[in-house]
Coordinates of C-alpha atoms in Angstrom, one line a residue:
M1 CA 15.5 26.2 17.9
S2 CA 13.3 23.3 16.7
L3 CA 11.9 22.9 13.2
L4 CA 8.4 23.9 14.5
D5 CA 9.8 27.3 15.5
T6 CA 10.5 28.1 11.8
A7 CA 7.0 27.0 10.5
S8 CA 4.8 29.5 8.8
L9 CA 1.6 27.7 9.8
I10 CA 0.9 25.1 12.4
V11 CA -2.7 23.7 13.0
T12 CA -3.4 21.2 15.8
P13 CA -6.6 20.1 17.5
N14 CA -6.5 22.8 20.1
G15 CA -8.4 26.1 20.4
Y16 CA -11.7 26.3 18.5
K17 CA -15.2 27.8 18.4
E18 CA -18.2 27.3 16.2
G19 CA -17.0 27.5 12.6
K20 CA -13.3 27.9 13.4
L21 CA -10.2 26.0 14.3
Y22 CA -7.5 28.3 15.6
S23 CA -3.9 27.9 14.3
V24 CA -1.0 27.8 16.7
I25 CA 1.2 29.7 14.3
P26 CA 0.4 32.4 13.3
S27 CA -1.5 33.5 16.4
D28 CA -3.1 36.6 14.8
G29 CA -6.0 34.7 13.2
S30 CA -4.6 34.8 9.7
G31 CA -4.1 31.0 9.7
D32 CA -7.4 30.0 11.4
L33 CA -9.3 27.3 9.5
S34 CA -13.0 27.5 8.5
V35 CA -15.1 24.6 9.7
T36 CA -18.6 23.9 8.4
R37 CA -21.0 21.0 9.1
A38 CA -24.7 22.0 9.0
T39 CA -25.7 19.3 11.5
T40 CA -24.8 18.0 15.0
A41 CA -22.3 15.2 15.2
T42 CA -20.8 13.0 17.9
R43 CA -17.2 12.6 19.1
V44 CA -15.5 10.8 22.0
N45 CA -14.7 13.5 24.6
S46 CA -11.8 13.8 27.0
A47 CA -13.7 11.7 29.6
G48 CA -14.0 8.9 27.0
L49 CA -17.7 9.4 26.5
V50 CA -19.7 9.7 23.2
E51 CA -20.9 13.3 23.1
S52 CA -23.0 15.2 20.7
I53 CA -21.7 18.6 19.6
G54 CA -23.3 21.5 17.7
N55 CA -23.4 22.5 14.1
N56 CA -20.1 23.7 12.6
V57 CA -18.1 22.9 15.8
P58 CA -14.8 21.1 15.1
R59 CA -14.7 17.6 16.5
L60 CA -11.8 17.2 18.8
D61 CA -11.9 13.4 19.3
Y62 CA -10.1 11.6 22.2
S63 CA -10.7 8.0 21.1
N64 CA -7.0 7.5 20.4
G65 CA -5.9 8.5 23.9
T66 CA -5.3 11.6 26.1
C67 CA -4.5 13.9 23.2
P68 CA -7.2 14.9 20.8
S69 CA -7.3 14.5 17.0
L70 CA -9.4 16.4 14.6
L71 CA -12.1 14.1 13.3
V72 CA -13.0 14.6 9.6
E73 CA -15.8 12.5 8.2
P74 CA -18.1 12.4 5.1
Q75 CA -21.8 12.7 5.1
R76 CA -23.5 9.6 6.4
T77 CA -27.1 8.5 7.3
N78 CA -28.0 6.1 10.1
Y79 CA -31.0 4.1 8.7
I80 CA -31.7 2.2 11.9
N81 CA -34.7 3.6 13.8
Y82 CA -34.6 3.8 17.6
S83 CA -30.9 3.2 17.5
S84 CA -30.6 3.0 21.3
S85 CA -34.2 2.0 22.2
F86 CA -34.2 -1.7 21.6
D87 CA -37.4 -2.2 23.6
N88 CA -39.2 -0.2 20.9
A89 CA -41.5 -2.2 18.6
A90 CA -39.3 -1.2 15.6
W91 CA -37.0 -4.0 16.9
E92 CA -38.8 -7.4 16.5
K93 CA -38.3 -9.8 19.4
Q94 CA -39.1 -13.4 18.5
L95 CA -39.4 -16.8 20.2
G96 CA -38.4 -15.6 23.7
A97 CA -35.8 -12.9 23.0
S98 CA -36.4 -10.0 25.4
V99 CA -35.2 -6.5 26.0
T100 CA -35.2 -4.6 29.3
A101 CA -34.7 -0.8 28.8
N102 CA -32.2 1.5 30.5
T103 CA -30.4 -1.0 32.7
T104 CA -26.9 0.3 32.7
T105 CA -24.7 3.3 31.9
A106 CA -24.2 3.7 28.1
P107 CA -21.1 4.9 26.3
D108 CA -22.5 8.4 26.4
G109 CA -22.6 8.3 30.2
T110 CA -26.4 8.2 30.5
M111 CA -28.5 5.3 31.9
S112 CA -29.7 4.4 28.4
A113 CA -28.2 1.1 27.5
D114 CA -30.6 -1.9 27.3
T115 CA -30.2 -5.5 28.2
L116 CA -30.9 -8.1 25.5
T117 CA -31.6 -11.6 26.8
I118 CA -31.3 -14.2 24.0
A119 CA -30.8 -17.9 23.4
P120 CA -30.2 -20.1 20.4
N121 CA -33.2 -19.9 17.9
Q122 CA -34.3 -16.6 19.4
Y123 CA -34.1 -13.4 17.5
M124 CA -34.1 -9.6 17.7
Y125 CA -33.9 -7.8 14.4
Q126 CA -35.0 -4.7 12.5
L127 CA -36.1 -4.8 8.8
Q128 CA -34.2 -2.4 6.5
G129 CA -34.5 -2.0 2.7
L130 CA -31.1 -2.7 1.0
S131 CA -30.1 -2.1 -2.6
S132 CA -28.3 -4.7 -4.7
G133 CA -24.6 -4.1 -5.1
T134 CA -24.4 -1.5 -2.4
S135 CA -22.1 -1.9 0.6
Y136 CA -23.5 -1.3 4.1
T137 CA -21.8 -1.3 7.4
I138 CA -23.7 -2.2 10.6
S139 CA -22.3 -1.3 14.0
F140 CA -23.3 -1.2 17.6
Y141 CA -21.9 -1.0 21.1
C142 CA -22.0 -4.1 23.3
K143 CA -20.7 -5.5 26.6
V144 CA -21.6 -8.2 29.2
A145 CA -21.9 -8.0 33.0
S146 CA -19.2 -10.6 33.7
G147 CA -16.8 -12.9 31.8
T148 CA -17.1 -13.0 28.0
K149 CA -19.9 -14.1 25.6
Q150 CA -19.6 -14.9 21.9
F151 CA -22.1 -14.0 19.1
N152 CA -22.5 -13.2 15.5
M153 CA -23.9 -10.2 13.6
V154 CA -26.1 -11.4 10.8
T155 CA -28.2 -10.0 7.9
Y156 CA -30.9 -12.1 6.2
S157 CA -33.0 -11.3 3.2
P158 CA -36.0 -13.3 1.8
S159 CA -33.9 -13.9 -1.4
G160 CA -31.6 -16.1 0.7
N161 CA -28.8 -13.7 1.1
I162 CA -27.4 -14.5 4.5
N163 CA -24.2 -12.9 5.9
Y164 CA -22.6 -13.9 9.1
S165 CA -19.9 -11.9 10.7
P166 CA -16.8 -13.6 12.2
T167 CA -17.3 -14.8 15.8
L168 CA -17.3 -11.7 18.0
T169 CA -16.6 -11.6 21.7
A170 CA -18.2 -9.3 24.2
T171 CA -16.3 -8.5 27.4
T172 CA -17.1 -6.3 30.4
E173 CA -15.8 -3.3 28.5
W174 CA -17.8 -1.4 25.9
Q175 CA -16.7 -2.2 22.4
R176 CA -18.1 -1.0 19.1
F177 CA -18.6 -4.0 16.8
E178 CA -19.0 -3.5 13.0
F179 CA -19.8 -5.7 10.1
T180 CA -19.7 -4.8 6.4
I181 CA -21.8 -6.5 3.7
T182 CA -22.6 -6.0 0.0
A183 CA -26.3 -6.6 -0.8
N184 CA -26.9 -9.1 -3.6
A185 CA -30.5 -8.2 -4.0
T186 CA -32.8 -5.2 -3.6
A187 CA -35.0 -6.4 -0.8
S188 CA -36.1 -5.9 2.8
T189 CA -33.4 -7.4 5.0
S190 CA -33.4 -8.4 8.6
I191 CA -30.6 -6.9 10.6
Y192 CA -29.6 -9.0 13.7
P193 CA -27.0 -7.2 15.9
V194 CA -26.7 -10.2 18.2
L195 CA -27.3 -13.8 17.2
V196 CA -26.2 -16.7 19.5
D197 CA -27.4 -19.7 17.5
S198 CA -24.0 -21.4 17.7
F199 CA -23.2 -20.1 21.2
A200 CA -24.5 -20.2 24.7
S201 CA -27.6 -18.3 25.9
G202 CA -26.9 -15.0 27.7
S203 CA -27.6 -11.4 28.4
F204 CA -25.9 -8.5 26.6
F205 CA -25.8 -4.8 27.3
I206 CA -26.4 -3.0 23.9
W207 CA -26.5 0.6 22.7
G208 CA -26.0 2.7 19.6
A209 CA -27.0 0.6 16.6
Q210 CA -26.2 2.1 13.2
M211 CA -26.5 1.0 9.5
E212 CA -24.9 3.2 6.9
V213 CA -23.9 3.0 3.3
G214 CA -20.2 2.5 3.0
S215 CA -17.4 0.1 3.7
Y216 CA -16.6 1.3 7.2
A217 CA -18.4 2.7 10.2
T218 CA -18.3 6.4 11.0
S219 CA -19.1 8.1 14.3
Y220 CA -22.4 7.3 16.0
I221 CA -25.5 9.0 14.6
P222 CA -28.5 8.8 17.2
T223 CA -32.0 8.2 15.8
T224 CA -35.5 7.8 17.1
S225 CA -38.5 7.3 14.7
A226 CA -36.7 8.0 11.5
S227 CA -33.3 7.9 9.9
V228 CA -30.9 10.8 10.6
T229 CA -28.2 12.3 8.4
R230 CA -24.9 13.8 9.6
N231 CA -23.4 16.3 7.1
A232 CA -19.8 16.2 6.1
D233 CA -17.0 18.1 7.9
V234 CA -15.6 20.7 5.5
I235 CA -12.4 22.2 6.7
S236 CA -10.3 24.7 4.7
K237 CA -8.5 28.0 4.7
T238 CA -8.4 30.3 1.7
G239 CA -6.3 33.3 0.8
I240 CA -3.1 32.3 2.6
S241 CA -0.5 32.6 -0.2
S242 CA 1.7 34.5 2.3
L243 CA 1.8 31.4 4.5
I244 CA 2.6 29.0 1.7
G245 CA 6.0 28.8 0.1
Q246 CA 5.5 29.9 -3.5
T247 CA 8.9 29.1 -4.9
E248 CA 9.9 26.5 -2.3
G249 CA 8.3 25.1 0.8
T250 CA 7.2 22.0 2.8
M251 CA 3.9 20.5 3.9
F252 CA 3.8 18.2 6.9
C253 CA 0.8 16.1 8.1
D254 CA 0.5 13.9 11.2
I255 CA -2.6 11.7 10.5
Y256 CA -4.3 8.8 12.2
N257 CA -5.6 6.2 9.7
T258 CA -8.6 4.4 11.1
S259 CA -10.2 2.6 8.2
N260 CA -10.0 1.7 4.5
S261 CA -11.4 5.1 3.6
N262 CA -10.0 7.9 1.5
Y263 CA -8.3 11.0 2.8
G264 CA -6.2 13.9 1.6
I265 CA -4.6 17.3 2.3
V266 CA -4.1 19.7 -0.6
L267 CA -2.5 23.1 -1.3
S268 CA -4.2 24.7 -4.3
Q269 CA -4.6 27.9 -6.3
T270 CA -8.3 27.4 -6.5
L271 CA -10.4 25.1 -4.1
G272 CA -11.5 22.0 -5.9
D273 CA -9.2 22.7 -8.9
Y274 CA -5.9 20.7 -9.2
T275 CA -4.4 22.5 -12.1
N276 CA -2.0 24.2 -9.7
S277 CA -1.7 22.1 -6.6
I278 CA 0.5 20.2 -4.1
Y279 CA -1.2 17.3 -2.3
F280 CA -1.3 13.8 -1.0
F281 CA -4.2 11.4 -0.8
N282 CA -4.8 7.9 0.3
V283 CA -7.3 5.7 -1.5
G284 CA -8.3 2.9 0.8
L285 CA -10.3 0.7 -1.4
S286 CA -7.8 0.7 -4.3
N287 CA -4.9 0.3 -1.9
Q288 CA -2.7 3.2 -2.9
F289 CA -1.1 6.3 -1.3
V290 CA -0.2 9.1 -3.8
A291 CA 1.7 12.4 -3.5
E292 CA 1.7 14.7 -6.5
V293 CA 2.5 18.3 -7.7
F294 CA 0.8 19.9 -10.7
T295 CA 1.7 23.2 -12.3
G296 CA -0.5 24.5 -15.1
G297 CA -2.2 21.2 -15.3
V298 CA 1.1 19.4 -16.0
L299 CA 2.3 16.7 -13.5
Q300 CA 5.6 17.8 -12.0
M301 CA 6.2 15.2 -9.3
A302 CA 4.5 11.9 -8.5
Y303 CA 4.9 9.2 -5.9
A304 CA 2.6 6.2 -5.6
K305 CA 3.0 3.7 -2.8
G306 CA 1.9 0.2 -3.7
S307 CA -0.3 -0.1 -0.6
T308 CA -2.2 2.2 1.7
L309 CA -0.6 3.7 4.7
S310 CA -0.5 1.5 7.8
M311 CA -3.4 1.6 10.2
G312 CA -2.7 4.0 13.0
R313 CA -0.5 7.0 13.1
N314 CA 1.4 8.1 10.0
K315 CA 3.6 11.2 9.4
I316 CA 3.9 12.5 5.9
A317 CA 5.9 15.4 4.4
I318 CA 6.2 16.8 0.9
T319 CA 8.9 19.3 0.2
Y320 CA 9.3 21.3 -3.0
K321 CA 11.6 23.7 -4.9
N322 CA 12.2 24.1 -8.6
N323 CA 13.8 20.9 -9.8
D324 CA 14.1 19.6 -6.2
F325 CA 11.2 17.6 -4.7
A326 CA 11.0 14.9 -1.9
V327 CA 8.4 12.9 -0.1
A328 CA 8.9 11.4 3.4
L329 CA 6.8 8.7 5.1
N330 CA 7.4 7.8 8.7
G331 CA 11.0 8.7 8.8
V332 CA 12.0 7.4 5.3
I333 CA 12.6 9.5 2.2
V334 CA 10.6 7.5 -0.3
L335 CA 11.0 9.9 -3.3
A336 CA 13.6 12.4 -4.5
D337 CA 12.9 14.1 -7.8
T338 CA 15.2 16.6 -9.5
L339 CA 12.9 17.8 -12.3
G340 CA 9.8 20.0 -12.2
S341 CA 8.4 23.4 -11.4
V342 CA 6.5 24.8 -8.4
P343 CA 2.9 26.0 -8.7
T344 CA 1.4 29.1 -7.2
T345 CA -1.0 28.1 -4.4
N346 CA -3.3 30.0 -2.2
N347 CA -5.5 27.6 -0.2
L348 CA -5.3 24.7 2.3
D349 CA -8.0 22.1 2.2
F350 CA -8.5 19.2 4.6
T351 CA -11.3 17.4 2.8
D352 CA -10.8 17.4 -0.9
A353 CA -7.9 16.0 -3.0
G354 CA -9.9 14.7 -5.9
I355 CA -10.9 11.7 -3.9
G356 CA -14.7 12.2 -3.7
S357 CA -16.8 12.1 -0.6
N358 CA -15.5 8.8 0.9
Y359 CA -12.9 10.5 3.2
S360 CA -12.6 9.7 6.9
Y361 CA -9.5 10.3 9.1
K362 CA -8.1 12.0 12.2
V363 CA -5.7 14.9 12.0
N364 CA -3.1 15.4 14.7
A365 CA -1.2 18.3 13.0
V366 CA -0.7 20.1 9.7
S367 CA 2.3 22.4 9.3
L368 CA 3.8 24.5 6.5
W369 CA 7.2 26.0 5.9
K370 CA 8.2 28.5 3.3
T371 CA 11.5 26.7 2.7
R372 CA 12.5 23.4 1.3
L373 CA 13.5 21.5 4.4
T374 CA 16.5 19.2 4.0
N375 CA 16.0 15.4 3.6
A376 CA 17.6 14.9 7.1
Q377 CA 15.0 17.4 8.5
L378 CA 12.2 15.6 6.7
A379 CA 13.3 12.2 8.2
Q380 CA 13.5 13.8 11.6
L381 CA 10.1 15.5 11.3
T382 CA 8.3 12.3 10.1
T383 CA 9.8 9.8 12.4
I384 CA 7.2 8.3 14.7

């Protein structure tokens, strides 16, 4: 018998419908998660194509390979107009830069990618109003017909704030390039997805431009004549005290870290209240991973890693029993604590661990046990 056979709850990106992600264990519906997002959103489907899906539908994303992950993202707005129509007048073409519309198959499988032909001292840009001190991330998809071509992404404001990305290289495969800046003035700013002033002239296939507030790019939000907002993914399950160990237990998470964003999984007595809770969270910008247990508002167990989890896949487990706690990361027991009490908890929440709205991650699995697994079992469970 494997450890998974003894779990009280297993959730993986598997069966779903609008508003619901089915649990593998239990199979009677008592562990199914509620999913809300009152807008459409995009994902990468099993064919490797960017695809729009409906309101409240869980996003099973295949961008990591043949097995899906549950994509969990905050609310974001794409401020770029005509995000995939570079021939539109919203995109200024200067001094000979030109765009030919709908010349090749785009990352969404449609014939909607455009060709930008550009040389040094030629420009294609879109004006956007930026606020001083705010971080913005600009992204778009790009490839070339043959070989490779180099370029920069650039922003320029009349106040003289010029930001150049590192040298970027387009190949014959679609890539999504991104560039994060912090505005130093509140002003209209020119956004140049492709600039070749230091490089050779050439033609680039381009699609899916996005500018959003934040330090990392989220999934593509298509636009036409106005900005578009995608709501946050809110994923939780309430009223499952019978599936959560109340005097002892274990929580396991298999998560794919893709950016310097925040993320967290929490067991709580009341959603959004951490007076009685067991959780972990990762704070990307402050460079720290934390696992904690609170009972009656008093900290019972705490682990803080001096740096964020590594990019890519991470397996995490927290196990608890009165005066017996442990935390495991990727096969290593990083904390053993022999003092503290266990809270009463009732809910599982994928999108709130006191970290605010800046969460973004991919979930491969979340499992619960109503027993305190041994340290050897924790190491086995979290080994990648």
